[in-house]
Tab-separated table of C-alpha atoms in Angstrom:
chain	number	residue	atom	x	y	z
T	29	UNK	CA	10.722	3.972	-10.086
T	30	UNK	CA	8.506	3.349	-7.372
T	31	UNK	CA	5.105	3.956	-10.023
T	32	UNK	CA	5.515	0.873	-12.114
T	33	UNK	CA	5.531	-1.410	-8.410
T	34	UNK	CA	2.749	0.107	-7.107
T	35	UNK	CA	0.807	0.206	-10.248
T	36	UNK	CA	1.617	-3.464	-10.550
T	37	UNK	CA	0.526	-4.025	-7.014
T	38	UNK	CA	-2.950	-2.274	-7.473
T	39	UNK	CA	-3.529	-4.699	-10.637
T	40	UNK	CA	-3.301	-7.567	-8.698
T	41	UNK	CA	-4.960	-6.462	-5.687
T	42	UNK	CA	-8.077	-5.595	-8.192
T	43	UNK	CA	-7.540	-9.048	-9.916
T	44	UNK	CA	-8.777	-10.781	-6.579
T	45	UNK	CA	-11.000	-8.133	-5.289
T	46	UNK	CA	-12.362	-6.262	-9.391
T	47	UNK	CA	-15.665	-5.006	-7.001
T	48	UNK	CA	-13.356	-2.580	-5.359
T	49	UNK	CA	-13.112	1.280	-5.931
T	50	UNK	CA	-9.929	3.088	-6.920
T	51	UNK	CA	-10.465	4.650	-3.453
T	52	UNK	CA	-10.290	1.790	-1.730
T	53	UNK	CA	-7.687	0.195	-3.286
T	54	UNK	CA	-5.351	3.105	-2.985
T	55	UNK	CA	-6.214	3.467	0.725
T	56	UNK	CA	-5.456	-0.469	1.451
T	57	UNK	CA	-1.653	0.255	-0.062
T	58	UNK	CA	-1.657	3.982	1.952
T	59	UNK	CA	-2.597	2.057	5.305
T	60	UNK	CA	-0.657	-1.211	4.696
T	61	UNK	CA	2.670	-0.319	3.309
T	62	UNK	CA	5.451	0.038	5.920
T	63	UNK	CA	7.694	2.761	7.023
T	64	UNK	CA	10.911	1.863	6.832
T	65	UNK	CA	12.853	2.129	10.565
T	66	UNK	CA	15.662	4.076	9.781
T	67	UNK	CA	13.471	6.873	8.268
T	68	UNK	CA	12.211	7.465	12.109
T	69	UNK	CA	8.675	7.613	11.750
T	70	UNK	CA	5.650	6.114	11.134
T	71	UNK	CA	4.190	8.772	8.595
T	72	UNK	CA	4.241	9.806	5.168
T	73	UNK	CA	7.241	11.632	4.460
T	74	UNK	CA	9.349	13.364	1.483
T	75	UNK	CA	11.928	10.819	1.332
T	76	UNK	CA	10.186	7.430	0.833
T	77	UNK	CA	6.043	8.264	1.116
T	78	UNK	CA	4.121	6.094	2.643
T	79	UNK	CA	7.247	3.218	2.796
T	80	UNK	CA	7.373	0.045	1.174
T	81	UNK	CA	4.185	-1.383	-0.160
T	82	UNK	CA	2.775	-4.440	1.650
T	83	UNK	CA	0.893	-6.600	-0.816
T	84	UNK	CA	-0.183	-9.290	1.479
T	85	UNK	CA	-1.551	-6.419	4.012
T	86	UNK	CA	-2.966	-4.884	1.653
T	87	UNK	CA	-5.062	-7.622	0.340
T	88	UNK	CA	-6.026	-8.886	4.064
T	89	UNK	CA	-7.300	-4.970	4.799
T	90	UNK	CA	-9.512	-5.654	1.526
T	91	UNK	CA	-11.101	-9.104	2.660
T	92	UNK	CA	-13.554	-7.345	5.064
């Protein structure tokens, strides 16, 4: 269920920043989103991915 969020997070990221690449976009939610604590880790696993997506991070890594 987690595709519909995140696509619907990458639309409005590109509504305030449409010069942006696909690339860029998708690394702004990769570095933003946050590991959740009781998962142990701050790294990409099998159980939750990258963690929950950060919209607000992710469109402040996009404003430089």
């Amino acid at each position: 269920m987690a595709s519909p969020h995140i696509a619907g997070v990458a639309a409005l990221i590109w509504s305030h920043h449409p010069s942006k690449s696909a690339a860029e976009v998708h690394s702004a939610l990769e570095c933003s989103a946050a590991m959740p604590e009781e998962y142990g880790n701050h790294f990409k696993n099998n159980f939750v991915g990258y963690g929950v997506v950060n919209t607000k991070n992710a469109l402040a890594l996009l404003e430089w």
